[in-house]
Each structure stands twice: as structure tokens, then as C-alpha cells.
Coordinates of C-alpha atoms and ligand atoms in Angstrom, one line a residue:
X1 CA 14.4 -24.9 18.9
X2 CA 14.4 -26.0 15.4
X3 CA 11.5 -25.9 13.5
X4 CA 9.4 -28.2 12.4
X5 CA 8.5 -28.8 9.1
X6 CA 5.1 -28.2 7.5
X7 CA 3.1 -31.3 7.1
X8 CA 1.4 -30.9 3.8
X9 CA 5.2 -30.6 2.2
X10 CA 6.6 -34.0 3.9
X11 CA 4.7 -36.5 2.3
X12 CA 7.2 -37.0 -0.8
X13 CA 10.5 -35.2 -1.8
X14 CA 10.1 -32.9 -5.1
X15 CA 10.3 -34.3 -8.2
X16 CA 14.1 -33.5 -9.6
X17 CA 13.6 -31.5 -12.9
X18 CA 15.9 -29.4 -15.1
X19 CA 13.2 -26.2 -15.2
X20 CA 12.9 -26.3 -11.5
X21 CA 17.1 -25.7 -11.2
X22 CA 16.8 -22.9 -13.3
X23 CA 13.5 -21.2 -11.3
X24 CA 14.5 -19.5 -8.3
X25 CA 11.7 -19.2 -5.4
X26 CA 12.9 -19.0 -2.6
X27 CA 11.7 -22.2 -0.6
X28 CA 9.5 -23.2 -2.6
X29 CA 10.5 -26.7 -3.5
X30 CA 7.2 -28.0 -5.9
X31 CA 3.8 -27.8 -6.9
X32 CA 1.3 -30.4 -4.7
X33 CA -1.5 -31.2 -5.7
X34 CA -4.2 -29.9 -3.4
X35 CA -7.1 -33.7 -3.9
X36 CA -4.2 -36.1 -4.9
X37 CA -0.9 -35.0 -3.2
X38 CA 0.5 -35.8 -6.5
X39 CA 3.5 -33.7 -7.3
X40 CA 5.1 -31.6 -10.3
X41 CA 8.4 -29.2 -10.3
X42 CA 7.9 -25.5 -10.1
X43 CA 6.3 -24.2 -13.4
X44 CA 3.0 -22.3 -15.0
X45 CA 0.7 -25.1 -14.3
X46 CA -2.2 -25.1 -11.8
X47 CA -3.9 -28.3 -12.4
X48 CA -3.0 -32.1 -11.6
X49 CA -2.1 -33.9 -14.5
X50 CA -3.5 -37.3 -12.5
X51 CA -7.0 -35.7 -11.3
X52 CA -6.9 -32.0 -12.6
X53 CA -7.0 -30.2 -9.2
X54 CA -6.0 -27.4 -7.9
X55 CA -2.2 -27.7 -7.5
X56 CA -0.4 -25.8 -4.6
X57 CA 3.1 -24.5 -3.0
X58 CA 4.7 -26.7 -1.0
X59 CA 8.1 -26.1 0.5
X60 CA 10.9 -26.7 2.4
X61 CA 11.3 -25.0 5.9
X62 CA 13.1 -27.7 7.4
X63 CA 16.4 -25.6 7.6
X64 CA 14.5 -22.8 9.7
X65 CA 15.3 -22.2 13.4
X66 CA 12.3 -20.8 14.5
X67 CA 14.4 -17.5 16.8
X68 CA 16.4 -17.1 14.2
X69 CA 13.3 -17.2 11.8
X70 CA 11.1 -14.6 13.9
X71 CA 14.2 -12.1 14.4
X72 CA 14.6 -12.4 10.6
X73 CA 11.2 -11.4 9.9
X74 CA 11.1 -8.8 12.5
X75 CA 14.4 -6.7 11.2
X76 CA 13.0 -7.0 7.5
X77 CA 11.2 -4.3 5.7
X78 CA 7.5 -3.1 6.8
X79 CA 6.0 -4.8 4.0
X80 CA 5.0 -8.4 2.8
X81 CA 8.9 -9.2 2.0
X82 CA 9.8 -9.4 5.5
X83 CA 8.0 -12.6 5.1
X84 CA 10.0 -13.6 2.1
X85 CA 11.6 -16.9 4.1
X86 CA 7.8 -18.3 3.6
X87 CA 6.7 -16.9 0.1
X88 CA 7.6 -18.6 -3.1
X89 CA 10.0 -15.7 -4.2
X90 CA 13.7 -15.4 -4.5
X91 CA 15.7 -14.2 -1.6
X92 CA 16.8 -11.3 -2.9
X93 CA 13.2 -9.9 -3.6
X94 CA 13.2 -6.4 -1.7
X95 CA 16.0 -5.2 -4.1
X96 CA 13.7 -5.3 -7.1
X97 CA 11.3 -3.0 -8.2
X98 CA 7.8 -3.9 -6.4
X99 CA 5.1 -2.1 -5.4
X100 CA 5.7 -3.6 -1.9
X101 CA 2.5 -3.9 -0.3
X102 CA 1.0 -5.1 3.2
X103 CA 2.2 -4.3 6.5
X104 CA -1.2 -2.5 6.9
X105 CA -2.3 -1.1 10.3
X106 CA -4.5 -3.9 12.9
X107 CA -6.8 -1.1 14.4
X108 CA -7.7 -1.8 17.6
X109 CA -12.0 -0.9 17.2
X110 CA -13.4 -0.2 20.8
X111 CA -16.0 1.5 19.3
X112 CA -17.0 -0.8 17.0
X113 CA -16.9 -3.6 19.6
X114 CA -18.9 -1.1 21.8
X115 CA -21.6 -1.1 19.1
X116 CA -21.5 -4.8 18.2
X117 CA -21.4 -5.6 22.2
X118 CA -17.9 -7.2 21.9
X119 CA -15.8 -6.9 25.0
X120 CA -13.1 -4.1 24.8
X121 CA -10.1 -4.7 23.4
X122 CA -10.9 -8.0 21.8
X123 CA -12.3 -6.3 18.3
X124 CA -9.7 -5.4 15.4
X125 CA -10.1 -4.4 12.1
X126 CA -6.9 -5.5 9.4
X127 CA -7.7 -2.6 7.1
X128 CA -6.0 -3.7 3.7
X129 CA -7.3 -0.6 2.2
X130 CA -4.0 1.0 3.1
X131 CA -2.0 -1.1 -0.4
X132 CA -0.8 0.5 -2.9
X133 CA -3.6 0.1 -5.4
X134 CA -5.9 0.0 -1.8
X135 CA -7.4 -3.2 -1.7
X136 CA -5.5 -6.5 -0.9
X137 CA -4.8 -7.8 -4.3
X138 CA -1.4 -6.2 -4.1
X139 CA -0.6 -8.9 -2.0
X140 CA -1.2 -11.7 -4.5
X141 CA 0.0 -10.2 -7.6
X142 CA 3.4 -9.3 -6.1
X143 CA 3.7 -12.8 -5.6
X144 CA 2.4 -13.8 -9.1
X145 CA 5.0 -11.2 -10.4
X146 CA 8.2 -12.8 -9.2
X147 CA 7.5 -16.0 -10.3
X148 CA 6.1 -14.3 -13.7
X149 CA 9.9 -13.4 -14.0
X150 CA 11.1 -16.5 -13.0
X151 CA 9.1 -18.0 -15.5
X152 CA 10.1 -15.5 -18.4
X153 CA 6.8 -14.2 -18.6
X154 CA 6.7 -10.5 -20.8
X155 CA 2.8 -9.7 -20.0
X156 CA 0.9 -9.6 -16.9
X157 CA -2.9 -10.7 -17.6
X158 CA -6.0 -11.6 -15.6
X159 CA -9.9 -11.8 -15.1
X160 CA -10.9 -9.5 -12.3
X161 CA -13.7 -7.9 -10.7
X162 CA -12.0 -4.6 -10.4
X163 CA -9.9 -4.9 -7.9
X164 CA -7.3 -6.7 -9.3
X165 CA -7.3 -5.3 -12.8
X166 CA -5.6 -2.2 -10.8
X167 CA -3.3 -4.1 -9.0
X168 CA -2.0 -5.8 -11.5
X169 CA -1.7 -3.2 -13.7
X170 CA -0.1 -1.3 -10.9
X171 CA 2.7 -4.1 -10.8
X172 CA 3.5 -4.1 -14.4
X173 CA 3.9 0.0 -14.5
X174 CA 6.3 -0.6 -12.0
X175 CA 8.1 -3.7 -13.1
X176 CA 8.8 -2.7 -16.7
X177 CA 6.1 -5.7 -18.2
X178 CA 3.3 -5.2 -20.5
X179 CA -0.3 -5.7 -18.9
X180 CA -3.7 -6.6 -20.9
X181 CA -6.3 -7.6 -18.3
X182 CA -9.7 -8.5 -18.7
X183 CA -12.9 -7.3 -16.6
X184 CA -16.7 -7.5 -16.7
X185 CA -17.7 -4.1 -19.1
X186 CA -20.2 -2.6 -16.4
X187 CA -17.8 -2.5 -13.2
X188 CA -17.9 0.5 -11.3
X189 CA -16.3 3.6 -12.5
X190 CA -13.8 4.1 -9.9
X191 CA -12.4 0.6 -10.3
X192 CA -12.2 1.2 -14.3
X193 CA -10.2 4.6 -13.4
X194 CA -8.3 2.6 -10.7
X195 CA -7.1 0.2 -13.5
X196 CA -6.9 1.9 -16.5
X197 CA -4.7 5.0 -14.9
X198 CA -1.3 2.7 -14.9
X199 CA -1.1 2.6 -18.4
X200 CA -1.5 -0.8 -19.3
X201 CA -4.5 -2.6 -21.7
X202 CA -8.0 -2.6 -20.1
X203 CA -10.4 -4.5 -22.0
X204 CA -14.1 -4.9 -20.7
X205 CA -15.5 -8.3 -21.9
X206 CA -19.3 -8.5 -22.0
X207 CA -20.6 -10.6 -19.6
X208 CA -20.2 -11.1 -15.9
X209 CA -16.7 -12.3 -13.7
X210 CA -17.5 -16.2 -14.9
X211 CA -17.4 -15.6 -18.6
X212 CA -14.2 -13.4 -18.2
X213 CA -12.4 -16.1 -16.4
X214 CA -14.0 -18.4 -19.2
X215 CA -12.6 -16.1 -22.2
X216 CA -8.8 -16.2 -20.1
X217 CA -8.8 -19.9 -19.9
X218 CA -9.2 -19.5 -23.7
X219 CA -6.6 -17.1 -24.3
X220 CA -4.0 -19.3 -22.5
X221 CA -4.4 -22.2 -24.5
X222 CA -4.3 -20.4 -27.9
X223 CA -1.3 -19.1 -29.4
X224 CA -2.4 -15.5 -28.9
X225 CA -1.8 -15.7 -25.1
X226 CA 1.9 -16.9 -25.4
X227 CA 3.9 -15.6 -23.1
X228 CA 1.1 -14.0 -21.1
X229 CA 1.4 -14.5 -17.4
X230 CA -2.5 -14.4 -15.9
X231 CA -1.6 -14.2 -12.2
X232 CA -5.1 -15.6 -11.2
X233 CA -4.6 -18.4 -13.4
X234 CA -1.8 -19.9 -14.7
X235 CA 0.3 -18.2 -11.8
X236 CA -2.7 -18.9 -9.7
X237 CA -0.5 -21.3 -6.8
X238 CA 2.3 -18.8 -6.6
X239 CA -0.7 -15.5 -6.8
X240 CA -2.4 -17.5 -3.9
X241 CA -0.2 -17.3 -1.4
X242 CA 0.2 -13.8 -1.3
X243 CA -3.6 -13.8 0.9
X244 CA -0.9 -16.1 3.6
X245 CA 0.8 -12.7 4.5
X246 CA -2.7 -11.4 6.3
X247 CA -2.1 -13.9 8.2
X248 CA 1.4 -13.4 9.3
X249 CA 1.1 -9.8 9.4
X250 CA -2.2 -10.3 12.0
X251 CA -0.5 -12.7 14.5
X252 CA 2.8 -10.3 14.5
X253 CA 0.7 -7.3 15.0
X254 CA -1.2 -9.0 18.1
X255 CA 2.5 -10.3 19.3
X256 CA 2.7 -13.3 17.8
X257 CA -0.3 -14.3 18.8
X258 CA -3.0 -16.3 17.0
X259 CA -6.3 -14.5 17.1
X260 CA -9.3 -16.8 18.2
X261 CA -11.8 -15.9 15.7
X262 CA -11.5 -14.5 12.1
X263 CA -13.8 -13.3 9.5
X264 CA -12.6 -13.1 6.0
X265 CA -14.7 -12.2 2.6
X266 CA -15.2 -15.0 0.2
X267 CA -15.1 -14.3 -3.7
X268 CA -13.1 -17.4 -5.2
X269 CA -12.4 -18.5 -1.2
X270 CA -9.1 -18.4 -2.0
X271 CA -7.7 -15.7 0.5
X272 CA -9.7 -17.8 3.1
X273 CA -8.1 -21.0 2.4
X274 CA -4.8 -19.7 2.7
X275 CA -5.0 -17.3 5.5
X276 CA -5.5 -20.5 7.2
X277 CA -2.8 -22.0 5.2
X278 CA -0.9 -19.3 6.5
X279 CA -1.7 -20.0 10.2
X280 CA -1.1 -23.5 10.0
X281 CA 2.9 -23.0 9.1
X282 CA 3.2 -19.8 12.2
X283 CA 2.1 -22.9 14.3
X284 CA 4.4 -25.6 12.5
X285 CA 7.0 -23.4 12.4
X286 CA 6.8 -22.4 16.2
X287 CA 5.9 -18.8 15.5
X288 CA 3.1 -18.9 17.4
X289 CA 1.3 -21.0 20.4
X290 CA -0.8 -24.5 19.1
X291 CA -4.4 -23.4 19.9
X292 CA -7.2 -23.3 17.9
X293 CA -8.9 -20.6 15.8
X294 CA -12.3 -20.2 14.2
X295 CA -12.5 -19.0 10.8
X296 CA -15.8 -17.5 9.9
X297 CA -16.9 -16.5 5.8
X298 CA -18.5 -13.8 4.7
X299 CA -20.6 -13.3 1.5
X300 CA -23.1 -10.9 -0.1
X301 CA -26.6 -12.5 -0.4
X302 CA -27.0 -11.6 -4.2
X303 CA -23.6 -13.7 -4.6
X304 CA -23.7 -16.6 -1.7
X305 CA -23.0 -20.0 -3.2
X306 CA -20.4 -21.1 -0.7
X307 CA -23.1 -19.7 2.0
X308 CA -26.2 -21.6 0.7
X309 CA -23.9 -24.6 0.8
X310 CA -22.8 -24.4 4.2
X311 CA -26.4 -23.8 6.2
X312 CA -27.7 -26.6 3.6
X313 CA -24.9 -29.3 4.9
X314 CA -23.6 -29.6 1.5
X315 CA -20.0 -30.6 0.7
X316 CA -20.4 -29.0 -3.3
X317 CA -21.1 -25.6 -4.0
X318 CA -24.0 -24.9 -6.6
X319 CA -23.0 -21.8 -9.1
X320 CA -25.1 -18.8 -8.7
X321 CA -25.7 -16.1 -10.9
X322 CA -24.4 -12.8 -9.1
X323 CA -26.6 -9.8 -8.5
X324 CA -24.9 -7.6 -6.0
X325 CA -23.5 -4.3 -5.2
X326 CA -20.5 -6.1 -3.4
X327 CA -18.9 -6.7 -7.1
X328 CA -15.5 -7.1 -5.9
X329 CA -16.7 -10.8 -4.4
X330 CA -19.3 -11.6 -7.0
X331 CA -18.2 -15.0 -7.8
X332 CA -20.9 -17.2 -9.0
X333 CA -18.3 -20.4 -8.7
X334 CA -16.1 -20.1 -6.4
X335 CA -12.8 -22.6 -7.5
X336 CA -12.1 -22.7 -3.9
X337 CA -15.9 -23.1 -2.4
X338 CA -15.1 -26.6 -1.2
X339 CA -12.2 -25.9 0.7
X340 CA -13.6 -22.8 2.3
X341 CA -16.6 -25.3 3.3
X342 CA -14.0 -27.7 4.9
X343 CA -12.5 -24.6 7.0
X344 CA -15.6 -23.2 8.2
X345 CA -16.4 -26.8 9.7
X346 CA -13.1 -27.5 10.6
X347 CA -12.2 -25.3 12.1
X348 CA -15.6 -24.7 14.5
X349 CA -16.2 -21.4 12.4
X350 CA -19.1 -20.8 9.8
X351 CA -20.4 -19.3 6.4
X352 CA -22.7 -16.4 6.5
X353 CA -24.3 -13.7 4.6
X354 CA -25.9 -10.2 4.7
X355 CA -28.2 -8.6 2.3
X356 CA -27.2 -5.2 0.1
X357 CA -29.0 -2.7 2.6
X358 CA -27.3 -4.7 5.8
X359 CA -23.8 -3.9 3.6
X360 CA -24.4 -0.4 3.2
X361 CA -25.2 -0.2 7.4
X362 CA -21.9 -1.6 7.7
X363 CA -19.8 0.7 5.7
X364 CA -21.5 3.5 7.7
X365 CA -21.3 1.9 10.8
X366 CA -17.3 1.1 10.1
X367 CA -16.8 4.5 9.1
X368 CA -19.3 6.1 11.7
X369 CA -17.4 3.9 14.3
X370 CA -13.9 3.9 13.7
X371 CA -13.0 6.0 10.7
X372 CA -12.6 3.2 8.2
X373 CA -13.7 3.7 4.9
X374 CA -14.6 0.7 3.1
X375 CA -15.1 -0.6 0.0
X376 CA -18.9 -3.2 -0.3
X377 CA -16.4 -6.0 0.8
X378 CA -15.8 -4.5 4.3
X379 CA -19.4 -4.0 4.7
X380 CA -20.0 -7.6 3.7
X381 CA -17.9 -8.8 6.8
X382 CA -18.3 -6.1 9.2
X383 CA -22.4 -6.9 8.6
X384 CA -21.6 -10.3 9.0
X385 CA -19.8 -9.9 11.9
X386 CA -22.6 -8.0 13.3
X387 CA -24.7 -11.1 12.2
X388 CA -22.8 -13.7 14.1
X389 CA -22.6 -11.8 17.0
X390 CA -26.3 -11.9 16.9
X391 CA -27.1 -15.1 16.1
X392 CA -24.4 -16.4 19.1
X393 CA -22.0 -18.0 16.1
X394 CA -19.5 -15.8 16.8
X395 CA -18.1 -15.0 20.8
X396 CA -18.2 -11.7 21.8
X397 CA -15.6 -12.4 24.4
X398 CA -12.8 -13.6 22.1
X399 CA -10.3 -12.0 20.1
X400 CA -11.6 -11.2 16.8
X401 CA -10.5 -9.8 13.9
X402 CA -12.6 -8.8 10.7
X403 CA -11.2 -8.1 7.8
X404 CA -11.3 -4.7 5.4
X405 CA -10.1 -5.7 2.0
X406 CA -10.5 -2.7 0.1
X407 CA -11.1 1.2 0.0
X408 CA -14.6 2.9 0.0
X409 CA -13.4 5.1 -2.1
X410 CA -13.8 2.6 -5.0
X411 CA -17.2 2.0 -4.7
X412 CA -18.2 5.4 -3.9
X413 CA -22.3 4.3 -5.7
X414 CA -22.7 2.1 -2.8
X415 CA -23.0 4.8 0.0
X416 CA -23.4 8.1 -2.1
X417 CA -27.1 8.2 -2.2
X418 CA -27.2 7.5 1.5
X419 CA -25.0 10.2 2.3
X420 CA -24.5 13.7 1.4
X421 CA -24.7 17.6 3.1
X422 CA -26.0 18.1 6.2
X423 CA -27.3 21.7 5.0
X424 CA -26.8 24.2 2.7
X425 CA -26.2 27.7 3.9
X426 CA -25.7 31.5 2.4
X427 CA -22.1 32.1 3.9
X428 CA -23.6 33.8 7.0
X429 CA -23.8 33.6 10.7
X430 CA -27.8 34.1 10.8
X431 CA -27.8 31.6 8.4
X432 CA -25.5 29.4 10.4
X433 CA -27.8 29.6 13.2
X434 CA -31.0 29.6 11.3
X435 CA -29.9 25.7 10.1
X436 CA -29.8 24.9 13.7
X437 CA -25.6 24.2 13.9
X438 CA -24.5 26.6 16.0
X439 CA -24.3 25.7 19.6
Ligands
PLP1 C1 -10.5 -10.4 -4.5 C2 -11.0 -9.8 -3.3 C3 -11.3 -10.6 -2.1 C4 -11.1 -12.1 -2.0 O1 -11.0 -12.8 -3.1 P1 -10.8 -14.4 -3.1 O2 -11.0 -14.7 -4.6 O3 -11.8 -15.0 -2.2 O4 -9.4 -14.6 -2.7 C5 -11.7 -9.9 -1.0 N1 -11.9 -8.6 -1.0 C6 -11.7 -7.8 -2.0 C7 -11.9 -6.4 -1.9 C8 -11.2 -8.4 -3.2 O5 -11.0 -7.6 -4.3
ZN2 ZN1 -4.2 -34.6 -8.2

């Protein structure tokens, strides 16, 4: 059966333009505008010259036969390239040096589902703590780095909350490029460690994640960012689709199957909105079965915009001022609230949050339950999870998978004065027993 193509890339042919001959990614054929459908060959640029939004990938599968397609992906390396055939990156992308991320385990989480009163068998964590840099911003700045290649780019920059300041600086160790990226001054110590260990320039900005991504916006327009490759921002389309590969990687693990119900952290929304990007072409492309799926947000209460739109009705997203331990998604204005607001209703899913204390039960509960450590993002979804279970939003009867996004062990604060020794003994046997451990 030949596959069919993806609808959001049939509705003009690209552009023809010298810059896009000499860019090779892969099958990605243009940038589409994401309001206007207006598009522009393959370049640095994220906004629509016609109505300044948010431009996109959209590219050309028509030449894929869906058997040949899955057998392709299945014999290809157990990371994110094995998906290269849908990612806006040259063919020859394993070859080069990568930190090739993804690939990360599905865990099946009967105890979990035990505790949350979902049936067995139908609860899975995708635990992205297992990257590289152990959260799932490897997947995005891989991407981000071939086409900072392809576009000539010497540095690797962005804004970041932590998370991907290490990932990107990860990248650049590895790929031989200069990094200089840009965080809020008072993140938590194991993120600075995480990012600063690679080598590259770490430079804390003072103010919070909106006035960093502010100061880059700057920086690209003046002469002193020339050159400078800032994946969440000028690379932003090509960075974005990385978050697609969760999706893959979840319907392969469950057999090519869709899962009914997801629930997926929000910072900028942008992982949401293309994990369900990344849905939509498995079906198009006759990877998996037509049938629908409910994708379900999760957010922090001290950093909710995109939640206090959705219960209030409301199409735009009001900015918030974050105050959160759940730092790695403390986006006062999310770029992609609006879309994420469209998905939630679309799609029959919904926008929730839980309060700091409800995310620390989580990470215990997670880590109590099935072993996972996780960073304040887990706990935002795994409470959330437990939320919609309880307020009836979420069916405890379907298949459902939460998502882990990054590592406890980088946000160590969150738990550590909740957790600690059991008892301190002299090295003894009557002192053993005395602490009431023996059996
Ligand atoms: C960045 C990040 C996300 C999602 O970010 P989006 O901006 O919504 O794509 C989720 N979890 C963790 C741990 C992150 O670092
Ligand atoms: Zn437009």
C-alpha cells in the first residue's frame, strides 16, 4: 500500500529557491506557515513574513510505501534516527557524530495503575529520563543541530530553563561547535552542573525564562549573534520536531499501536503540539490504525496559563508570572498555548493542573510505585494523571500513557527535605534491633 501523503504539506508545492538546493534535510521540502499556510524554502526563519506566525516543517512522504517504510524504521538504529525518513535531517544522519538520543524504555506500571485504580496493563510510563543529558531535550536539539549544519551555523545558543542548556551544550561538545547558552541566574544547582560540565559558555541572565528568551530574540537581530544558531529560536521548526519522535517511539513500543489517551507536560506546549503532529503522519502514513486519541496537558499551578485558559473557555492564553518548583515548565507565555488549547478540545482530551505539594506526592508515588525517578515535570503529570482519574476526565479503562520528561536527579531540592534516613545506628546488632529493623 502506498502511503498517503500528509495533509498539512499538500496544500501548495514548495517554493523553488537556490538556498533550499543547497540545504539537505532529508524530506523536508519547506517551511509552512502554521495561521496562514503561507510558504518559504528551508532556512533560519520561524515567523511568516505575511502574518508573523509560527512557521513549521512540512514535507514530502509521498514516495513512501508504508511496509517498506515500517521495515525501514524497524532495522534502523535504537535511537531517534531510525525515524530519520520523517525528521528534517539528511539521510545520512547516523554516520555523524550525535549524541543519539530516544529509544527510551515504555514501562509497563501495574503498580502505579494499581494505585491510581487503572485497569492492569493499560498504564505506561515513557520515561525520557533515560537521554543522554536525561531529560527529553536531546531529542529537539539533535534535530536543531543538523540543520544548524546545514545552515553553516558555528555556535549553538538558546534560552532554557535548565534542561536544555545541558542538552545543547551536550550536542555541541560532541559535534565540534561552540555553545553560549543563556538561563535564568537562580536555576537549580544540578541543572547549572548538568550544563556547565560540557564545556561550553553558561551565562545566567537576571530575570526569569521570559526575559531570557527576550534578551535571545535581541542577540539574533544584532550583529553580535551572527552566526549563532539558537535551536529554540531561530531553528525553532526544525528543534520542534524532535518532541514527534515520542510519538513514534510510543506507538512502535505498544506494536504500532496508537495509545487512547496521553498526558504530556506543557512549558512552551510545543512537545504537545507535535507529539500529536507526530501521530497524525503514523496514521497518514499507514503506520498505525485511524482511531482516535485523547491528549491530556499537564501544568504546575504556580505556572498554569494554558490551564486557566482551558477551564475558563478561552481561545488566548493570559501570561503569568511563574512561581513554581516545577522550573523546567515554568513558562509564563507559552508560544504554543493556543495550539495546545485546540488539541486538548480537539482531540476530546483536557488541560489540568496540580499544586507544588500534589507534585512532590507524585515523584514519590512514581518512584515508590515503579522505580522511576523523576525530575518536578514527572510529578506534574503523574499528579495530573492521578487528577483526571479522579475527576472522571481521564478513563481508567483505556490505554494510557504519561509521560516522564526528565531525571529526579536534577531536581534533587524538590524531594530532599521529604526524604532522608530511616535511622541512624552504632554499627551493631543490639543496635539494629533496638531501631526496630530487624525481623
Ligand atoms: C522543556 C521540557 C518540557 C516541554 O517543553 P515544551 O516547551 O512544552 O516543549 C517538558 N519536560 C521537561 C523536563 C522539559 O525540560
Ligand atoms: Zn502566515
Amino acid at each position: 500500500m502506498a502511503a498517503q501523503t500528509v495533509a498539512s504539506t499538500t496544500n501548495s508545492t514548495p517554493t523553488a529557491n537556490p538556498a533550499a538546493d543547497s540545504v539537505d534535510l532529508g524530506p523536508a521540502a519547506a517551511l509552512s506557515c502554521r495561521e496562514c499556510g503561507h510558504r518559504v524554502p528551508l532556512g533560519p526563519v520561524f515567523a511568516c513574513e505575511e502574518c508573523f506566525g509560527p512557521l513549521e516543517i512540512a514535507y514530502d512522504f509521498s514516495g513512501y510505501d508504508t511496509e517498506e517504510l515500517r521495515k525501514r524504521i524497524e532495522s534502523g538504529p535504537a535511537n531517534i534516527w531510525r525515524y530519520a525518513p520523517l525528521l528534517p535531517v539528511p539521510a545520512d544522519v547516523a554516520g555523524k557524530p550525535n549524541i543519539n538520543p530516544g529509544w527510551t524504555k515504555l514501562v509497563k506500571a501495574d503498580n502505579l495503575a494499581r494505585e491510581l485504580g487503572v485497569d492492569a496493563g493499560k498504564l505506561f510510563v515513557k520515561d525520557d529520563s533515560g537521554n543522554p543529558t536525561h531529560s527529553f531535550k536531546d531529542r529537539v536539539v539533535a534535530q536543531a543541530l543538523e540543520a544548524a549544519r546545514a545552515f553553516g551555523f558555528t555556535t549553538l545558543s538558546c534560552s532554557s530553563t535548565g534542561n536544555l542548556a545541558g542538552a545543547v551544550g551536550a550536542a555541541a561538545a560532541r559535534a565540534g561547535l561552540r555553545s553560549c547558552v543563556f538561563i535564568p541566574h537562580d536555576l537549580e544547582q544540578g541543572k547549572v552542573v548538568m550544563a556547565a560540565v560540557y564545556g561550553g559558555e553558561l551565562v545566567g541572565i537576571e530575570g526569569n525564562y521570559d526575559d531570557v528568551n527576550r534578551f535571545c530574540s535581541e542577540l539574533i537581530g544584532d550583529p553580535a549573534g551572527e552566526g549563532w544558531g539558537f535551536v529554540n529560536v531561530n531553528l525553532r521548526p526544525y528543534y520542534a520536531e524532535g518532541s514527534k519522535t515520542l510519538a513514534y517511539e510510543i506507538c512502535e513500543q505498544l506494536g504500532w499501536q496508537l495509545p487512547d489517551q496521553l498526558v504530556v507536560p506543557i512549558a512552551s506546549g510545543s512537545q504537545l503540539t507535535k507529539i500529536d503532529k507526530g501521530l497524525k503522519e503514523l496514521i497518514a502514513l499507514g503506520l498505525v490504525e485511524d482511531r482516535p486519541y485523547k491528549i491530556f496537558g499537564a501544568q504546575a499551578e504556580g505556572c498554569s496559563p494554558v490551564s486557566v485558559a482551558y477551564k475558563a473557555g478561552h481561545d488566548v492564553v493570559r501570561p503569568q508570572k511563574p512561581n513554581t518548583i516545577a522550573k523546567s515548565l515554568a513558562i509564563g507565555n507559552p508560544a504554543d498555548g493556543p495550539y495546545v488549547l485546540d488539541i486538548a478540545r480537539r482531540t476530546g482530551g483536557a488541560v489540568e493542573d496540580v499544586n507544588d505539594e500534589q507534585v512532590v506526592d507524585a515523584i514519590k508515588l512514581l518512584a515508590r510505585t515503579e522505580g522511576i525517578f523523576a525530575e518536578t515535570a514527572g510529578g506534574v503529570t503523574v499528579g495530573v494523571a492521578k487528577k483526571l482519574i479522579e475527576n472522571g476526565l481521564l478513563d481508567p479503562h483505556l490505554t494510557t500513557v504519561v509521560l516522564n520528561t526528565g531525571d529526579g536527579l536534577k531536581t534533587l531540592d524538590a524531594v530532599a527535605s521529604d526524604t532522608g534516613l530511616t535511622a541512624t545506628i552504632r554499627p551493631s546488632l543490639d543496635s539494629f534491633r533496638e531501631a526496630g529493623l530487624g525481623q
